[in-house]
Amino acid sequence: MQMNRRAFVGLAAVAAASTLLPSGAIAQSVPKAKNVVLVHGLFADGSCWSEVIPLLQAKGLNATAVQNPLTTLPEAVAAAERVLARQDGPTVLVGHSFSGMIVTEAGVHRNVSALVYVAARAPDAGEDYTALAKTYPTPPATAGIVFDGDEGRLGEAAFLRDFAGDLPEAKAKVLYAVQQPFQKALLAGKTTQAAWRSKPSWYAVSTEDRTINPDLERFMAKRMGATTIEVKASHLSLISQPETIANLILKAAGQG
């Protein structure tokens, strides 16, 4: 069957436009969500979402920050699942940093309509994330992790320089003060499923990240077919550029 000129021009325009859109942008289609569940990673607590939450609330979304216990991966996933179970209707599940592991595992929950990864781990089912990360240059923050027995935290110098490098020092020191220690057993956990294989996903790469290698972030985002943005920010884009992160979440909630 021959294609008429108008149809051909139309298809060509769509193809050209597709090259200008983030990865996954054309395929993503999600129901409108009124709930957002936010999960924090290592070296933090739920307050790390305090800049993003009011922006979501101003748009009428019900936002809840999970207090990740940072003990073992199954216990951390269970904490997120308890919050997800309380949501009424479609829910966007958002993870920063290590909690991308939690999003990847808990994201199969029936209430989850979309996933958002903010400079976050995004392993495949059963994948050894540590081995994957070692295929890229080690980020500077890794050298700043200190352990007291099985309890780990990020030292102050590394926290200020490599974790929160684009924040005013006074603000970064407040975040350092509320840092929650993590158990070494948490790092040994592996996901048993990959929610991003069945749920639409968004990813915010931090181009100045010194905690997770930005090229590793790009690899994971591309592998999952996520709608991807690049943010000129440290690992803490959710605090240094909350409007950008909130807008990405709103898109995942069908409001962008």
Coordinates of C-alpha atoms in Angstrom, one line a residue:
M1 CA 0.0 0.0 0.0
Q2 CA 1.4 3.4 -1.0
M3 CA 1.6 6.1 1.7
N4 CA 0.3 9.5 0.6
R5 CA 2.5 12.5 1.0
R6 CA 0.5 14.0 3.9
A7 CA 0.8 10.8 5.9
F8 CA 4.5 10.5 5.2
V9 CA 5.1 14.1 6.3
G10 CA 3.1 13.5 9.4
L11 CA 5.1 10.4 10.3
A12 CA 8.4 12.2 9.6
A13 CA 7.4 15.0 12.0
V14 CA 6.6 12.5 14.7
A15 CA 10.0 10.8 14.2
A16 CA 11.8 14.1 14.3
A17 CA 10.0 15.2 17.5
S18 CA 10.8 11.9 19.2
T19 CA 14.5 12.6 19.0
L20 CA 14.0 15.7 21.0
L21 CA 12.1 14.0 23.8
P22 CA 13.7 12.3 26.9
S23 CA 14.1 8.5 26.7
G24 CA 10.7 6.8 27.2
A25 CA 8.7 10.0 26.9
I26 CA 6.5 8.8 24.0
A27 CA 5.6 5.4 25.5
Q28 CA 4.8 6.7 29.0
S29 CA 1.1 6.8 29.8
V30 CA -0.1 6.9 33.4
P31 CA -3.4 7.4 35.2
K32 CA -3.7 10.5 37.3
A33 CA -2.4 9.9 40.8
K34 CA -3.3 11.9 43.9
N35 CA -0.8 10.2 46.2
V36 CA 3.0 10.3 46.3
V37 CA 5.1 8.2 48.6
L38 CA 8.7 9.3 49.0
V39 CA 11.6 7.2 50.3
H40 CA 15.0 8.4 51.5
G41 CA 18.3 6.7 51.0
L42 CA 21.5 6.4 53.0
F43 CA 23.0 9.3 55.1
A44 CA 19.5 10.8 55.5
D45 CA 16.0 10.6 57.0
G46 CA 12.5 11.5 55.8
S47 CA 13.1 15.2 56.3
C48 CA 15.3 15.2 53.1
W49 CA 12.0 15.6 51.2
S50 CA 10.9 18.7 53.1
E51 CA 11.6 21.0 50.1
V52 CA 9.7 18.9 47.6
I53 CA 6.6 18.0 49.8
P54 CA 5.1 21.5 50.0
L55 CA 5.4 21.9 46.2
L56 CA 3.4 18.6 45.7
Q57 CA 0.9 19.6 48.4
A58 CA 0.3 22.9 46.6
K59 CA -0.8 20.9 43.6
G60 CA -3.3 18.9 45.6
L61 CA -1.3 15.8 46.0
N62 CA -1.2 13.7 49.2
A63 CA 2.5 13.3 50.0
T64 CA 4.0 10.9 52.6
A65 CA 7.6 10.4 53.4
V66 CA 8.6 6.9 54.6
Q67 CA 11.0 6.7 57.5
N68 CA 13.3 4.0 56.0
P69 CA 14.7 1.9 58.9
L70 CA 18.1 1.4 57.1
T71 CA 18.4 -2.0 58.7
T72 CA 18.0 -4.7 56.0
L73 CA 16.5 -4.5 52.5
P74 CA 13.4 -6.7 53.4
E75 CA 12.7 -4.5 56.4
A76 CA 13.1 -1.3 54.4
V77 CA 10.8 -2.7 51.7
A78 CA 8.2 -3.7 54.3
A79 CA 8.2 -0.1 55.7
A80 CA 7.5 1.3 52.3
E81 CA 4.8 -1.3 51.6
R82 CA 3.0 -0.4 54.8
V83 CA 2.8 3.2 53.7
L84 CA 1.7 2.1 50.1
A85 CA -1.1 0.0 51.6
R86 CA -2.6 3.1 53.3
Q87 CA -2.9 5.0 50.0
D88 CA -6.2 5.4 48.4
G89 CA -5.9 5.0 44.6
P90 CA -3.0 5.5 42.2
T91 CA 0.3 6.4 43.8
V92 CA 3.6 7.6 42.5
L93 CA 6.5 5.9 44.4
V94 CA 9.7 8.0 44.5
G95 CA 13.1 7.0 45.7
H96 CA 16.4 8.8 46.2
S97 CA 19.8 7.2 46.2
F98 CA 19.9 3.8 47.9
S99 CA 16.1 3.7 48.2
G100 CA 15.9 3.1 44.4
M101 CA 16.4 -0.5 45.6
I102 CA 13.2 -0.2 47.6
V103 CA 11.3 1.4 44.8
T104 CA 12.4 -1.4 42.5
E105 CA 11.2 -4.1 44.9
A106 CA 8.1 -2.4 46.4
G107 CA 7.0 -0.8 43.2
V108 CA 5.1 -3.8 42.1
H109 CA 2.5 -3.0 44.8
R110 CA -1.0 -2.7 43.3
N111 CA -1.4 1.0 44.4
V112 CA 1.8 2.1 42.5
S113 CA 1.0 3.7 39.2
A114 CA 4.5 5.1 38.4
L115 CA 8.0 5.1 39.6
V116 CA 10.4 8.1 40.0
Y117 CA 14.1 7.6 40.6
V118 CA 16.1 10.6 41.8
A119 CA 19.9 9.9 41.4
A120 CA 18.9 6.4 42.6
R121 CA 20.0 2.8 42.4
A122 CA 17.9 0.9 39.8
P123 CA 18.9 -2.7 39.8
D124 CA 17.4 -5.5 37.8
A125 CA 15.8 -8.5 39.6
G126 CA 18.5 -10.4 41.5
E127 CA 21.3 -8.1 40.2
D128 CA 24.4 -7.5 42.3
Y129 CA 24.3 -3.7 42.4
T130 CA 27.8 -3.4 44.0
A131 CA 29.2 -5.4 41.1
L132 CA 27.4 -3.2 38.6
A133 CA 28.7 0.0 40.3
K134 CA 32.2 -1.3 40.1
T135 CA 32.1 -1.3 36.3
Y136 CA 32.2 2.5 36.6
P137 CA 34.8 4.8 38.4
T138 CA 34.2 4.8 42.1
P139 CA 32.6 8.1 43.2
P140 CA 34.4 10.2 45.9
A141 CA 31.8 9.8 48.6
T142 CA 32.5 6.1 49.0
A143 CA 35.9 6.8 50.7
G144 CA 34.1 8.9 53.3
I145 CA 31.9 6.1 54.7
V146 CA 32.9 5.2 58.3
F147 CA 31.8 2.2 60.3
D148 CA 31.3 1.7 64.1
G149 CA 31.0 -2.0 64.1
D150 CA 28.1 -2.8 61.8
E151 CA 26.8 0.7 61.8
G152 CA 27.8 3.0 59.0
R153 CA 27.5 6.7 58.2
L154 CA 29.1 9.4 56.0
G155 CA 31.9 11.4 57.6
E156 CA 31.3 15.2 57.9
A157 CA 33.9 16.3 55.3
A158 CA 32.6 13.8 52.7
F159 CA 29.0 14.7 53.5
L160 CA 29.6 18.4 52.9
R161 CA 31.8 18.0 49.9
D162 CA 30.6 14.8 48.1
F163 CA 27.0 14.4 49.2
A164 CA 25.6 17.9 49.6
G165 CA 28.2 19.8 47.6
D166 CA 25.8 22.4 46.0
L167 CA 24.1 23.4 49.2
P168 CA 25.0 26.2 51.5
E169 CA 27.3 24.9 54.2
A170 CA 24.9 25.9 57.0
K171 CA 22.1 23.9 55.4
A172 CA 24.3 20.9 54.7
K173 CA 25.4 20.8 58.3
V174 CA 21.8 20.6 59.4
L175 CA 21.3 17.6 57.1
Y176 CA 24.5 16.1 58.4
A177 CA 23.1 16.4 62.0
V178 CA 20.0 14.4 61.2
Q179 CA 21.8 11.7 59.2
Q180 CA 20.6 8.3 60.3
P181 CA 23.2 5.5 60.5
F182 CA 22.6 2.4 58.4
Q183 CA 23.3 -1.3 59.1
K184 CA 26.0 -3.0 57.0
A185 CA 23.5 -5.8 56.3
L186 CA 21.4 -3.4 54.3
L187 CA 24.1 -3.2 51.6
A188 CA 24.0 -7.0 51.1
G189 CA 20.4 -7.0 50.0
K190 CA 19.3 -7.9 46.5
T191 CA 16.0 -7.1 44.8
T192 CA 13.9 -10.1 43.8
Q193 CA 11.9 -8.2 41.2
A194 CA 12.2 -5.1 39.1
A195 CA 9.1 -3.0 39.1
W196 CA 10.5 -0.8 36.4
R197 CA 9.9 -3.6 33.9
S198 CA 6.2 -3.3 34.4
K199 CA 5.6 0.3 35.6
P200 CA 6.2 3.5 33.8
S201 CA 9.4 5.1 35.2
W202 CA 11.0 8.5 35.4
Y203 CA 14.7 9.2 36.3
A204 CA 16.5 12.4 37.4
V205 CA 20.3 12.1 36.7
S206 CA 22.5 14.4 38.8
T207 CA 25.3 15.5 36.5
E208 CA 27.5 16.7 39.3
D209 CA 26.9 13.6 41.5
R210 CA 29.9 12.5 43.7
T211 CA 27.9 9.8 45.5
I212 CA 26.7 7.7 42.6
N213 CA 28.5 7.9 39.3
P214 CA 26.4 10.0 36.8
D215 CA 27.3 7.6 34.0
L216 CA 25.9 4.7 36.0
E217 CA 22.8 6.7 36.6
R218 CA 22.5 7.3 32.9
F219 CA 23.0 3.6 32.2
M220 CA 20.3 2.5 34.6
A221 CA 17.8 5.2 33.3
K222 CA 18.4 4.1 29.7
R223 CA 18.1 0.4 30.5
M224 CA 14.7 0.9 32.1
G225 CA 13.4 3.1 29.3
A226 CA 12.7 5.8 31.8
T227 CA 11.7 9.4 30.8
T228 CA 15.0 11.0 31.8
I229 CA 16.1 14.5 32.8
E230 CA 19.6 15.7 33.6
V231 CA 19.9 18.1 36.6
K232 CA 23.1 20.1 37.1
A233 CA 23.2 19.2 40.8
S234 CA 24.9 17.3 43.5
H235 CA 23.5 14.0 44.8
L236 CA 20.9 16.1 46.7
S237 CA 19.0 17.6 43.7
L238 CA 15.8 17.1 45.7
I239 CA 17.0 19.8 48.1
S240 CA 19.1 22.1 45.8
Q241 CA 16.5 22.0 43.0
P242 CA 13.2 20.9 44.5
E243 CA 11.1 22.6 41.8
T244 CA 12.8 20.4 39.1
I245 CA 12.2 17.2 41.1
A246 CA 8.7 18.1 42.1
N247 CA 7.8 18.8 38.4
L248 CA 9.2 15.4 37.4
I249 CA 7.0 13.8 40.1
L250 CA 4.0 15.7 38.8
K251 CA 4.6 14.4 35.3
A252 CA 4.6 10.8 36.7
A253 CA 1.4 11.6 38.5
G254 CA -0.2 12.6 35.2
Q255 CA -0.2 16.3 36.0
G256 CA 2.7 17.4 33.8

